[in-house]
PDB file of C-alpha atoms and ligand atoms in Angstrom:
ATOM      1  CA  MET A   1      -2.240   8.475  28.662  1.00 47.00           C
ATOM      2  CA  LEU A   2      -5.114   7.102  26.637  1.00 45.00           C
ATOM      3  CA  LYS A   3      -2.995   4.221  25.406  1.00 50.00           C
ATOM      4  CA  MET A   4      -1.986   3.392  28.997  1.00 48.00           C
ATOM      5  CA  LEU A   5      -5.607   3.369  30.043  1.00 45.00           C
ATOM      6  CA  LEU A   6      -6.474   1.075  27.151  1.00 47.00           C
ATOM      7  CA  LEU A   7      -3.649  -1.301  27.995  1.00 47.00           C
ATOM      8  CA  ALA A   8      -4.703  -1.350  31.639  1.00 48.00           C
ATOM      9  CA  TYR A   9      -8.243  -2.114  30.538  1.00 48.00           C
ATOM     10  CA  LEU A  10      -7.078  -4.937  28.287  1.00 45.00           C
ATOM     11  CA  ALA A  11      -4.978  -6.392  31.089  1.00 46.00           C
ATOM     12  CA  LEU A  12      -8.060  -6.295  33.280  1.00 42.00           C
ATOM     13  CA  LEU A  13     -10.057  -8.111  30.610  1.00 43.00           C
ATOM     14  CA  LEU A  14      -7.511 -10.876  30.472  1.00 38.00           C
ATOM     15  CA  THR A  15      -7.515 -11.358  34.220  1.00 37.00           C
ATOM     16  CA  MET A  16     -11.313 -11.584  34.090  1.00 38.00           C
ATOM     17  CA  LEU A  17     -11.287 -14.300  31.459  1.00 35.00           C
ATOM     18  CA  PRO A  18      -9.141 -17.221  32.547  1.00 29.00           C
ATOM     19  CA  ALA A  19     -11.822 -19.746  31.683  1.00 28.00           C
ATOM     20  CA  CYS A  20     -11.913 -18.906  27.999  1.00 27.00           C
ATOM     21  CA  LEU A  21      -8.230 -19.157  27.272  1.00 26.00           C
ATOM     22  CA  PRO A  22      -7.119 -22.739  27.979  1.00 24.00           C
ATOM     23  CA  HIS A  23      -8.964 -24.106  24.978  1.00 24.00           C
ATOM     24  CA  ILE A  24      -6.579 -22.576  22.507  1.00 25.00           C
ATOM     25  CA  LEU A  25      -3.815 -21.567  24.856  1.00 24.00           C
ATOM     26  CA  PRO A  26      -3.054 -24.717  26.809  1.00 23.00           C
ATOM     27  CA  ALA A  27       0.226 -23.363  28.167  1.00 25.00           C
ATOM     28  CA  ALA A  28      -0.832 -19.765  28.675  1.00 25.00           C
ATOM     29  CA  GLU A  29      -3.257 -19.635  31.539  1.00 23.00           C
ATOM     30  CA  THR A  30      -1.409 -17.521  34.030  1.00 24.00           C
ATOM     31  CA  THR A  31      -0.199 -14.210  32.655  1.00 25.00           C
ATOM     32  CA  PRO A  32      -1.713 -11.860  30.098  1.00 26.00           C
ATOM     33  CA  THR A  33       1.503 -11.468  28.127  1.00 26.00           C
ATOM     34  CA  GLN A  34       1.552 -15.126  27.260  1.00 27.00           C
ATOM     35  CA  THR A  35      -1.709 -14.835  25.382  1.00 29.00           C
ATOM     36  CA  GLU A  36       0.022 -12.820  22.690  1.00 29.00           C
ATOM     37  CA  SER A  37       2.375 -15.668  21.850  1.00 31.00           C
ATOM     38  CA  ALA A  38      -0.276 -18.329  21.549  1.00 36.00           C
ATOM     39  CA  GLU A  39       0.489 -21.820  20.372  1.00 40.00           C
ATOM     40  CA  ARG A  40      -0.828 -22.988  17.062  1.00 48.00           C
ATOM     41  CA  PRO A  41      -4.454 -24.148  17.166  1.00 54.00           C
ATOM     42  CA  LEU A  42      -5.203 -27.629  18.334  1.00 54.00           C
ATOM     43  CA  PRO A  43      -5.128 -30.224  15.584  1.00 51.00           C
ATOM     44  CA  ALA A  44      -8.532 -31.442  14.509  1.00 53.00           C
ATOM     45  CA  PRO A  45      -9.610 -34.967  15.433  1.00 51.00           C
ATOM     46  CA  ALA A  46      -8.275 -37.572  13.039  1.00 46.00           C
ATOM     47  CA  GLY A  47     -10.196 -37.601   9.800  1.00 45.00           C
ATOM     48  CA  THR A  48     -11.579 -34.062  10.187  1.00 53.00           C
ATOM     49  CA  ARG A  49     -11.143 -31.807   7.210  1.00 56.00           C
ATOM     50  CA  ALA A  50     -12.503 -28.371   6.506  1.00 65.00           C
ATOM     51  CA  ALA A  51     -14.653 -28.022   3.435  1.00 77.00           C
ATOM     52  CA  GLN A  52     -12.773 -26.685   0.435  1.00 86.00           C
ATOM     53  CA  THR A  53     -15.888 -25.522  -1.350  1.00 90.00           C
ATOM     54  CA  VAL A  54     -19.079 -23.750  -0.361  1.00 91.00           C
ATOM     55  CA  LEU A  55     -22.544 -23.905  -1.932  1.00 91.00           C
ATOM     56  CA  LEU A  56     -23.594 -20.281  -2.194  1.00 92.00           C
ATOM     57  CA  ARG A  57     -27.144 -19.149  -2.887  1.00 92.00           C
ATOM     58  CA  LEU A  58     -26.992 -16.131  -5.176  1.00 89.00           C
ATOM     59  CA  PRO A  59     -29.387 -13.161  -5.019  1.00 87.00           C
ATOM     60  CA  ASP A  60     -31.188 -14.486  -8.134  1.00 88.00           C
ATOM     61  CA  GLY A  61     -31.929 -17.770  -6.353  1.00 86.00           C
ATOM     62  CA  GLY A  62     -29.317 -19.800  -8.204  1.00 89.00           C
ATOM     63  CA  VAL A  63     -26.770 -21.938  -6.367  1.00 91.00           C
ATOM     64  CA  CYS A  64     -23.049 -21.655  -7.079  1.00 90.00           C
ATOM     65  CA  GLU A  65     -20.294 -23.977  -5.852  1.00 92.00           C
ATOM     66  CA  MET A  66     -17.287 -21.862  -4.966  1.00 93.00           C
ATOM     67  CA  ASP A  67     -13.800 -22.423  -3.713  1.00 94.00           C
ATOM     68  CA  MET A  68     -13.927 -21.795   0.070  1.00 95.00           C
ATOM     69  CA  GLN A  69     -10.955 -19.426   0.062  1.00 95.00           C
ATOM     70  CA  GLU A  70     -12.364 -17.301  -2.748  1.00 96.00           C
ATOM     71  CA  TYR A  71     -15.733 -17.206  -0.964  1.00 96.00           C
ATOM     72  CA  LEU A  72     -14.100 -16.138   2.313  1.00 97.00           C
ATOM     73  CA  ILE A  73     -12.141 -13.370   0.597  1.00 98.00           C
ATOM     74  CA  GLY A  74     -15.477 -12.021  -0.674  1.00 97.00           C
ATOM     75  CA  VAL A  75     -17.025 -12.302   2.795  1.00 98.00           C
ATOM     76  CA  VAL A  76     -14.193 -10.678   4.732  1.00 98.00           C
ATOM     77  CA  ALA A  77     -14.004  -7.909   2.113  1.00 98.00           C
ATOM     78  CA  ALA A  78     -17.737  -7.264   2.465  1.00 97.00           C
ATOM     79  CA  GLU A  79     -17.899  -7.587   6.231  1.00 97.00           C
ATOM     80  CA  MET A  80     -14.780  -5.763   7.475  1.00 97.00           C
ATOM     81  CA  PRO A  81     -12.801  -2.741   6.252  1.00 97.00           C
ATOM     82  CA  ALA A  82      -9.611  -3.904   4.513  1.00 97.00           C
ATOM     83  CA  ALA A  83      -7.668  -1.322   6.504  1.00 97.00           C
ATOM     84  CA  PHE A  84      -8.395  -3.159   9.765  1.00 98.00           C
ATOM     85  CA  GLU A  85      -5.506  -4.761  11.623  1.00 98.00           C
ATOM     86  CA  PRO A  86      -4.187  -8.033  10.110  1.00 98.00           C
ATOM     87  CA  GLN A  87      -5.064  -9.974  13.285  1.00 98.00           C
ATOM     88  CA  ALA A  88      -8.636  -8.622  13.204  1.00 98.00           C
ATOM     89  CA  LEU A  89      -8.936  -9.663   9.547  1.00 98.00           C
ATOM     90  CA  ARG A  90      -7.725 -13.137  10.522  1.00 98.00           C
ATOM     91  CA  ALA A  91     -10.291 -13.351  13.320  1.00 98.00           C
ATOM     92  CA  GLN A  92     -12.972 -12.335  10.832  1.00 98.00           C
ATOM     93  CA  ALA A  93     -11.800 -14.965   8.343  1.00 98.00           C
ATOM     94  CA  VAL A  94     -12.060 -17.713  10.985  1.00 98.00           C
ATOM     95  CA  ALA A  95     -15.487 -16.484  12.133  1.00 98.00           C
ATOM     96  CA  ALA A  96     -16.733 -16.407   8.528  1.00 97.00           C
ATOM     97  CA  ARG A  97     -15.388 -19.894   7.763  1.00 96.00           C
ATOM     98  CA  THR A  98     -16.914 -21.212  10.977  1.00 96.00           C
ATOM     99  CA  TYR A  99     -20.266 -19.665  10.151  1.00 95.00           C
ATOM    100  CA  ALA A 100     -20.278 -21.185   6.661  1.00 93.00           C
ATOM    101  CA  LEU A 101     -19.468 -24.625   8.081  1.00 92.00           C
ATOM    102  CA  TYR A 102     -22.166 -24.180  10.739  1.00 92.00           C
ATOM    103  CA  CYS A 103     -24.735 -23.316   8.069  1.00 88.00           C
ATOM    104  CA  GLY A 104     -23.713 -26.368   6.067  1.00 82.00           C
ATOM    105  CA  GLU A 105     -24.556 -28.573   9.022  1.00 78.00           C
ATOM    106  CA  ALA A 106     -27.764 -26.655   9.769  1.00 74.00           C
ATOM    107  CA  HIS A 107     -29.080 -27.029   6.179  1.00 75.00           C
ATOM    108  CA  LYS A 108     -30.370 -23.484   6.419  1.00 76.00           C
ATOM    109  CA  HIS A 109     -30.895 -23.018   2.664  1.00 84.00           C
ATOM    110  CA  GLY A 110     -31.828 -26.445   1.343  1.00 81.00           C
ATOM    111  CA  THR A 111     -29.362 -27.382  -1.362  1.00 84.00           C
ATOM    112  CA  ALA A 112     -27.335 -24.233  -0.738  1.00 90.00           C
ATOM    113  CA  GLN A 113     -25.213 -23.666   2.342  1.00 90.00           C
ATOM    114  CA  VAL A 114     -25.232 -19.905   2.813  1.00 93.00           C
ATOM    115  CA  CYS A 115     -26.667 -16.859   1.070  1.00 93.00           C
ATOM    116  CA  THR A 116     -25.182 -13.435   0.406  1.00 93.00           C
ATOM    117  CA  ASP A 117     -27.698 -11.476   2.513  1.00 91.00           C
ATOM    118  CA  PRO A 118     -25.960 -10.024   5.588  1.00 88.00           C
ATOM    119  CA  GLY A 119     -29.310  -9.928   7.368  1.00 86.00           C
ATOM    120  CA  CYS A 120     -29.646 -13.702   6.951  1.00 90.00           C
ATOM    121  CA  CYS A 121     -26.161 -15.221   6.661  1.00 92.00           C
ATOM    122  CA  GLN A 122     -23.122 -13.069   5.920  1.00 94.00           C
ATOM    123  CA  ALA A 123     -22.349 -10.502   3.252  1.00 95.00           C
ATOM    124  CA  TYR A 124     -20.337 -11.445   0.177  1.00 95.00           C
ATOM    125  CA  SER A 125     -18.827  -9.199  -2.477  1.00 95.00           C
ATOM    126  CA  ALA A 126     -17.905 -10.645  -5.858  1.00 94.00           C
ATOM    127  CA  ASP A 127     -14.518  -9.715  -7.324  1.00 95.00           C
ATOM    128  CA  SER A 128     -16.115  -7.394  -9.870  1.00 96.00           C
ATOM    129  CA  ALA A 129     -17.816  -5.423  -7.072  1.00 96.00           C
ATOM    130  CA  LEU A 130     -14.564  -5.172  -5.134  1.00 97.00           C
ATOM    131  CA  ARG A 131     -12.759  -3.785  -8.186  1.00 97.00           C
ATOM    132  CA  THR A 132     -15.443  -1.127  -8.510  1.00 97.00           C
ATOM    133  CA  ASN A 133     -15.612  -0.294  -4.810  1.00 96.00           C
ATOM    134  CA  TRP A 134     -11.894  -0.235  -4.129  1.00 97.00           C
ATOM    135  CA  GLY A 135     -10.660   1.329  -7.360  1.00 97.00           C
ATOM    136  CA  ALA A 136      -6.949   2.084  -7.137  1.00 98.00           C
ATOM    137  CA  ALA A 137      -6.719   0.351  -3.738  1.00 98.00           C
ATOM    138  CA  TYR A 138      -7.948  -2.967  -5.166  1.00 98.00           C
ATOM    139  CA  GLU A 139      -4.598  -4.790  -5.276  1.00 98.00           C
ATOM    140  CA  THR A 140      -3.495  -3.569  -1.835  1.00 98.00           C
ATOM    141  CA  ASN A 141      -6.802  -4.347  -0.144  1.00 98.00           C
ATOM    142  CA  LEU A 142      -7.158  -7.722  -1.800  1.00 98.00           C
ATOM    143  CA  ALA A 143      -3.645  -8.701  -0.718  1.00 98.00           C
ATOM    144  CA  ARG A 144      -4.420  -7.834   2.922  1.00 98.00           C
ATOM    145  CA  ILE A 145      -7.589  -9.897   2.939  1.00 98.00           C
ATOM    146  CA  ARG A 146      -6.168 -12.815   0.984  1.00 97.00           C
ATOM    147  CA  ALA A 147      -3.280 -12.962   3.475  1.00 98.00           C
ATOM    148  CA  ALA A 148      -5.738 -13.209   6.398  1.00 98.00           C
ATOM    149  CA  VAL A 149      -7.742 -15.980   4.728  1.00 97.00           C
ATOM    150  CA  GLU A 150      -4.667 -17.974   3.706  1.00 96.00           C
ATOM    151  CA  ALA A 151      -2.943 -17.589   7.095  1.00 96.00           C
ATOM    152  CA  THR A 152      -5.965 -19.188   8.779  1.00 96.00           C
ATOM    153  CA  ASP A 153      -6.619 -21.778   6.083  1.00 94.00           C
ATOM    154  CA  GLY A 154      -8.859 -24.558   7.366  1.00 94.00           C
ATOM    155  CA  GLU A 155      -9.234 -23.100  10.867  1.00 96.00           C
ATOM    156  CA  TYR A 156     -12.633 -22.898  12.514  1.00 96.00           C
ATOM    157  CA  LEU A 157     -14.169 -22.699  15.982  1.00 97.00           C
ATOM    158  CA  SER A 158     -15.688 -25.811  17.445  1.00 96.00           C
ATOM    159  CA  TYR A 159     -17.831 -26.538  20.483  1.00 96.00           C
ATOM    160  CA  GLY A 160     -18.913 -30.054  21.379  1.00 93.00           C
ATOM    161  CA  GLY A 161     -17.200 -31.294  18.232  1.00 91.00           C
ATOM    162  CA  ALA A 162     -19.195 -29.142  15.802  1.00 93.00           C
ATOM    163  CA  PRO A 163     -18.678 -25.750  14.122  1.00 94.00           C
ATOM    164  CA  VAL A 164     -20.227 -23.011  16.258  1.00 96.00           C
ATOM    165  CA  PHE A 165     -22.801 -20.367  15.426  1.00 96.00           C
ATOM    166  CA  ALA A 166     -20.095 -17.733  14.957  1.00 97.00           C
ATOM    167  CA  ALA A 167     -22.271 -14.623  15.104  1.00 97.00           C
ATOM    168  CA  PHE A 168     -20.517 -11.273  14.798  1.00 97.00           C
ATOM    169  CA  HIS A 169     -21.514  -7.631  14.670  1.00 97.00           C
ATOM    170  CA  SER A 170     -20.053  -4.192  14.030  1.00 97.00           C
ATOM    171  CA  SER A 171     -19.669  -2.595  17.474  1.00 98.00           C
ATOM    172  CA  SER A 172     -20.851  -3.025  21.035  1.00 98.00           C
ATOM    173  CA  ALA A 173     -21.599  -0.614  23.861  1.00 95.00           C
ATOM    174  CA  GLY A 174     -19.011  -1.756  26.399  1.00 97.00           C
ATOM    175  CA  ALA A 175     -20.036  -5.418  26.352  1.00 98.00           C
ATOM    176  CA  THR A 176     -21.358  -7.926  23.849  1.00 98.00           C
ATOM    177  CA  GLU A 177     -24.869  -9.355  24.108  1.00 98.00           C
ATOM    178  CA  ASP A 178     -25.870 -12.733  25.502  1.00 97.00           C
ATOM    179  CA  CYS A 179     -27.171 -14.797  22.576  1.00 97.00           C
ATOM    180  CA  GLY A 180     -30.224 -15.771  24.607  1.00 95.00           C
ATOM    181  CA  ALA A 181     -31.423 -12.143  24.491  1.00 94.00           C
ATOM    182  CA  VAL A 182     -31.664 -12.272  20.687  1.00 94.00           C
ATOM    183  CA  TRP A 183     -31.847 -15.952  19.634  1.00 94.00           C
ATOM    184  CA  ASN A 184     -31.516 -19.290  21.418  1.00 95.00           C
ATOM    185  CA  ALA A 185     -28.882 -19.205  24.160  1.00 96.00           C
ATOM    186  CA  ARG A 186     -25.489 -20.769  23.437  1.00 97.00           C
ATOM    187  CA  PRO A 187     -22.854 -21.384  26.136  1.00 97.00           C
ATOM    188  CA  TYR A 188     -20.096 -19.831  24.001  1.00 98.00           C
ATOM    189  CA  LEU A 189     -22.109 -16.698  23.135  1.00 98.00           C
ATOM    190  CA  ILE A 190     -22.329 -14.926  26.459  1.00 98.00           C
ATOM    191  CA  SER A 191     -21.819 -11.252  27.253  1.00 98.00           C
ATOM    192  CA  VAL A 192     -18.122 -10.294  27.456  1.00 98.00           C
ATOM    193  CA  PRO A 193     -16.448  -6.862  27.702  1.00 98.00           C
ATOM    194  CA  SER A 194     -15.617  -5.147  24.411  1.00 98.00           C
ATOM    195  CA  PRO A 195     -13.177  -2.209  24.389  1.00 98.00           C
ATOM    196  CA  GLU A 196     -14.184  -0.082  21.368  1.00 98.00           C
ATOM    197  CA  THR A 197     -15.234   3.518  21.923  1.00 97.00           C
ATOM    198  CA  ALA A 198     -16.432   6.490  19.891  1.00 97.00           C
ATOM    199  CA  GLU A 199     -12.770   7.223  19.117  1.00 96.00           C
ATOM    200  CA  GLN A 200     -12.469   4.048  17.046  1.00 94.00           C
ATOM    201  CA  VAL A 201     -16.000   3.631  15.685  1.00 97.00           C
ATOM    202  CA  PRO A 202     -17.675   5.928  13.131  1.00 96.00           C
ATOM    203  CA  ASN A 203     -21.257   6.814  14.097  1.00 96.00           C
ATOM    204  CA  TYR A 204     -20.803   5.047  17.418  1.00 98.00           C
ATOM    205  CA  GLN A 205     -23.492   7.293  18.874  1.00 98.00           C
ATOM    206  CA  SER A 206     -26.645   7.815  16.831  1.00 98.00           C
ATOM    207  CA  SER A 207     -30.150   9.032  17.473  1.00 98.00           C
ATOM    208  CA  VAL A 208     -33.614   8.461  16.083  1.00 98.00           C
ATOM    209  CA  ARG A 209     -36.273  11.115  16.617  1.00 98.00           C
ATOM    210  CA  CYS A 210     -39.959  10.396  16.159  1.00 98.00           C
ATOM    211  CA  TRP A 211     -42.946  12.732  16.317  1.00 98.00           C
ATOM    212  CA  ARG A 212     -45.389  11.899  19.075  1.00 97.00           C
ATOM    213  CA  LEU A 213     -48.195  10.694  16.787  1.00 97.00           C
ATOM    214  CA  ASP A 214     -45.865   8.691  14.541  1.00 98.00           C
ATOM    215  CA  PHE A 215     -44.418   7.054  17.651  1.00 98.00           C
ATOM    216  CA  ARG A 216     -47.928   6.218  18.878  1.00 98.00           C
ATOM    217  CA  ASP A 217     -49.137   4.865  15.527  1.00 98.00           C
ATOM    218  CA  THR A 218     -46.040   2.738  14.982  1.00 98.00           C
ATOM    219  CA  LEU A 219     -46.560   1.071  18.346  1.00 98.00           C
ATOM    220  CA  LEU A 220     -50.313   0.688  17.915  1.00 98.00           C
ATOM    221  CA  ARG A 221     -49.815  -1.175  14.625  1.00 98.00           C
ATOM    222  CA  ALA A 222     -47.674  -3.737  16.461  1.00 98.00           C
ATOM    223  CA  HIS A 223     -49.502  -3.632  19.799  1.00 98.00           C
ATOM    224  CA  PRO A 224     -53.130  -2.442  19.493  1.00 98.00           C
ATOM    225  CA  GLU A 225     -53.556  -2.984  23.237  1.00 98.00           C
ATOM    226  CA  CYS A 226     -51.256  -0.027  24.059  1.00 98.00           C
ATOM    227  CA  ASP A 227     -53.092   2.741  25.942  1.00 97.00           C
ATOM    228  CA  PHE A 228     -51.963   6.158  24.740  1.00 97.00           C
ATOM    229  CA  SER A 229     -54.990   8.052  26.046  1.00 95.00           C
ATOM    230  CA  GLY A 230     -53.013  10.205  28.501  1.00 94.00           C
ATOM    231  CA  GLU A 231     -50.357  12.853  27.953  1.00 95.00           C
ATOM    232  CA  ALA A 232     -47.280  11.679  25.984  1.00 96.00           C
ATOM    233  CA  GLU A 233     -45.062  12.470  28.997  1.00 94.00           C
ATOM    234  CA  GLY A 234     -46.632   9.437  30.688  1.00 96.00           C
ATOM    235  CA  TRP A 235     -46.326   6.939  27.836  1.00 98.00           C
ATOM    236  CA  ILE A 236     -42.835   5.734  28.756  1.00 98.00           C
ATOM    237  CA  GLY A 237     -42.890   3.349  31.699  1.00 97.00           C
ATOM    238  CA  GLU A 238     -40.204   1.095  33.131  1.00 97.00           C
ATOM    239  CA  THR A 239     -37.066   0.318  31.112  1.00 98.00           C
ATOM    240  CA  GLU A 240     -35.583  -3.138  31.793  1.00 98.00           C
ATOM    241  CA  ARG A 241     -31.927  -3.717  30.960  1.00 98.00           C
ATOM    242  CA  ASP A 242     -30.157  -7.034  30.537  1.00 97.00           C
ATOM    243  CA  GLY A 243     -26.735  -8.023  31.855  1.00 94.00           C
ATOM    244  CA  SER A 244     -24.931  -6.311  28.962  1.00 96.00           C
ATOM    245  CA  GLY A 245     -26.704  -2.990  29.641  1.00 96.00           C
ATOM    246  CA  ARG A 246     -28.872  -3.220  26.531  1.00 98.00           C
ATOM    247  CA  VAL A 247     -32.615  -2.700  26.671  1.00 98.00           C
ATOM    248  CA  ALA A 248     -34.459  -5.939  27.375  1.00 98.00           C
ATOM    249  CA  ALA A 249     -37.862  -4.225  27.268  1.00 98.00           C
ATOM    250  CA  VAL A 250     -39.623  -0.898  27.736  1.00 98.00           C
ATOM    251  CA  THR A 251     -43.173  -0.534  28.994  1.00 98.00           C
ATOM    252  CA  LEU A 252     -44.966   1.799  26.562  1.00 98.00           C
ATOM    253  CA  GLY A 253     -48.607   2.722  26.948  1.00 97.00           C
ATOM    254  CA  GLY A 254     -48.824   0.041  29.618  1.00 97.00           C
ATOM    255  CA  VAL A 255     -47.499  -2.737  27.339  1.00 98.00           C
ATOM    256  CA  ARG A 256     -44.093  -4.385  27.701  1.00 98.00           C
ATOM    257  CA  VAL A 257     -42.269  -4.171  24.346  1.00 98.00           C
ATOM    258  CA  ARG A 258     -38.973  -6.001  23.867  1.00 98.00           C
ATOM    259  CA  GLY A 259     -35.847  -4.030  22.991  1.00 98.00           C
ATOM    260  CA  THR A 260     -35.224  -6.175  19.908  1.00 97.00           C
ATOM    261  CA  GLU A 261     -38.711  -5.339  18.644  1.00 98.00           C
ATOM    262  CA  LEU A 262     -38.214  -1.609  19.273  1.00 98.00           C
ATOM    263  CA  ARG A 263     -34.940  -1.814  17.365  1.00 98.00           C
ATOM    264  CA  GLN A 264     -36.836  -3.229  14.398  1.00 97.00           C
ATOM    265  CA  LEU A 265     -39.857  -0.910  14.637  1.00 98.00           C
ATOM    266  CA  PHE A 266     -37.790   2.278  14.787  1.00 98.00           C
ATOM    267  CA  ALA A 267     -34.755   1.153  12.741  1.00 98.00           C
ATOM    268  CA  LEU A 268     -32.373   1.620  15.679  1.00 98.00           C
ATOM    269  CA  ARG A 269     -28.729   0.657  15.098  1.00 97.00           C
ATOM    270  CA  SER A 270     -28.713  -1.446  18.285  1.00 98.00           C
ATOM    271  CA  THR A 271     -30.667  -2.191  21.457  1.00 98.00           C
ATOM    272  CA  ALA A 272     -28.172  -0.181  23.545  1.00 98.00           C
ATOM    273  CA  PHE A 273     -30.335   2.911  23.792  1.00 98.00           C
ATOM    274  CA  THR A 274     -32.108   5.382  26.017  1.00 98.00           C
ATOM    275  CA  LEU A 275     -35.572   6.713  25.224  1.00 98.00           C
ATOM    276  CA  SER A 276     -36.809  10.155  26.225  1.00 98.00           C
ATOM    277  CA  TYR A 277     -39.608  12.564  25.379  1.00 98.00           C
ATOM    278  CA  ALA A 278     -39.612  16.346  25.082  1.00 97.00           C
ATOM    279  CA  GLY A 279     -41.449  18.940  23.034  1.00 96.00           C
ATOM    280  CA  GLY A 280     -43.636  16.487  21.140  1.00 97.00           C
ATOM    281  CA  ILE A 281     -40.712  14.289  20.063  1.00 98.00           C
ATOM    282  CA  PHE A 282     -39.524  10.884  21.276  1.00 98.00           C
ATOM    283  CA  THR A 283     -35.751  10.438  21.000  1.00 98.00           C
ATOM    284  CA  PHE A 284     -33.759   7.200  21.004  1.00 98.00           C
ATOM    285  CA  ASN A 285     -30.067   7.773  21.737  1.00 98.00           C
ATOM    286  CA  VAL A 286     -28.267   4.655  20.540  1.00 98.00           C
ATOM    287  CA  THR A 287     -24.743   3.299  21.044  1.00 98.00           C
ATOM    288  CA  GLY A 288     -22.970   0.833  18.735  1.00 98.00           C
ATOM    289  CA  PHE A 289     -24.258  -1.051  15.725  1.00 97.00           C
ATOM    290  CA  GLY A 290     -25.641  -4.556  15.323  1.00 96.00           C
ATOM    291  CA  HIS A 291     -27.268  -7.285  17.398  1.00 96.00           C
ATOM    292  CA  GLY A 292     -24.263  -7.357  19.704  1.00 97.00           C
ATOM    293  CA  VAL A 293     -23.843 -11.155  19.774  1.00 97.00           C
ATOM    294  CA  GLY A 294     -20.418 -12.803  19.349  1.00 98.00           C
ATOM    295  CA  MET A 295     -17.386 -10.974  18.001  1.00 98.00           C
ATOM    296  CA  SER A 296     -17.491  -7.200  17.794  1.00 98.00           C
ATOM    297  CA  GLN A 297     -15.563  -6.259  14.652  1.00 98.00           C
ATOM    298  CA  TYR A 298     -14.443  -2.881  15.985  1.00 98.00           C
ATOM    299  CA  GLY A 299     -13.670  -4.527  19.306  1.00 98.00           C
ATOM    300  CA  ALA A 300     -11.530  -7.104  17.495  1.00 98.00           C
ATOM    301  CA  ASN A 301      -9.711  -4.312  15.685  1.00 98.00           C
ATOM    302  CA  THR A 302      -9.122  -2.443  18.941  1.00 98.00           C
ATOM    303  CA  LEU A 303      -7.740  -5.573  20.591  1.00 98.00           C
ATOM    304  CA  ALA A 304      -5.553  -6.325  17.554  1.00 98.00           C
ATOM    305  CA  ALA A 305      -4.144  -2.783  17.676  1.00 98.00           C
ATOM    306  CA  ALA A 306      -3.242  -3.437  21.316  1.00 98.00           C
ATOM    307  CA  GLY A 307      -1.255  -6.540  20.347  1.00 98.00           C
ATOM    308  CA  TRP A 308      -3.755  -9.386  20.669  1.00 98.00           C
ATOM    309  CA  ASP A 309      -3.481 -12.093  18.053  1.00 98.00           C
ATOM    310  CA  TYR A 310      -6.517 -13.539  16.323  1.00 98.00           C
ATOM    311  CA  ARG A 311      -6.567 -16.647  18.509  1.00 98.00           C
ATOM    312  CA  ALA A 312      -6.827 -14.554  21.679  1.00 98.00           C
ATOM    313  CA  ILE A 313      -9.464 -12.333  20.057  1.00 98.00           C
ATOM    314  CA  LEU A 314     -11.574 -15.339  19.077  1.00 98.00           C
ATOM    315  CA  ALA A 315     -11.160 -16.921  22.502  1.00 98.00           C
ATOM    316  CA  HIS A 316     -12.353 -13.680  24.065  1.00 98.00           C
ATOM    317  CA  TYR A 317     -15.501 -13.303  21.980  1.00 98.00           C
ATOM    318  CA  TYR A 318     -16.360 -17.031  21.741  1.00 98.00           C
ATOM    319  CA  PRO A 319     -15.374 -18.304  25.205  1.00 98.00           C
ATOM    320  CA  GLY A 320     -15.148 -22.041  25.636  1.00 97.00           C
ATOM    321  CA  THR A 321     -14.716 -22.804  21.944  1.00 98.00           C
ATOM    322  CA  THR A 322     -11.776 -24.689  20.476  1.00 97.00           C
ATOM    323  CA  LEU A 323      -9.863 -23.338  17.483  1.00 97.00           C
ATOM    324  CA  VAL A 324      -9.510 -26.338  15.226  1.00 94.00           C
ATOM    325  CA  ALA A 325      -6.927 -26.551  12.453  1.00 87.00           C
ATOM    326  CA  ALA A 326      -8.456 -28.985  10.013  1.00 74.00           C
ATOM    327  CA  ARG A 327      -6.431 -30.744   7.366  1.00 55.00           C
ATOM    328  CA  GLN A 328      -6.820 -29.641   3.788  1.00 51.00           C
ATOM    329  CA  GLU A 329      -6.806 -32.541   1.385  1.00 46.00           C
TER     330      GLU A 329
HETATM  331 ZN1  LIG B   1     -28.936 -16.928   4.409  1.00 64.44          ZN
END
């Protein structure tokens, strides 16, 4: 029954998203089933070639030139569980390659292209760390991830002829976030439905509890103009939600505080939360994990388990982009 509901939901998603499919599925615009037998990606414009190396800034500040495939194996291994579906791992490999190429064009780190900080660029695990972390599963896990990277060799997402800002996150609360709610808006990073639920995602629901005075002091440090002179029951004002259902802002002590700032101040796992007060304690009940922009990793895994291939997954989470297959020379 649950599986039928999921399949019905996925079919509904596909009917809602005709505009995002033609870019990689030129012959598959009419029925959902065709999206699972997608054509190969479009060839890149003549002369285009994906970078074979990446300039990686190491935690000690040094810069290392690495083979792109070896770098991507370390990124996918660090960013996504190896046990995820093969098509989800492929989608992650393409997103990671795209992001590295995007950073190279953005000159984000001077002489280096990307760093290993997941809060800045994307995580990366060296082979020695993977051997330690995976133990007896090392060979099996590495083979799964290497297969995903090699199967998508050279492929990246393009918009307007350039690699896109391929943001991704762990899990969403029903829909992804519009990029404009977190960073600068991008036409290919808009809110789209995402099917993962608490059944697929560990710690999908979480909560943060904060004593009344700690709550007050944390906000006053950031916003001294807040007025907390009355009873705590009256401190929470209007909650504004954006199109994805996440918190755009909450009025607290008469001051409008953005959801992204509250996430940071109170270490919330996402901005998909409710805030309540009782018995001297403020409670944030939070759904999902991450900024919510771009591909949801658990959403990608859920779609892959339902039969979507990585091209359809990428087209869903990055609508309007083109999957480019660049030549390797
Ligand atoms: Zn970085």
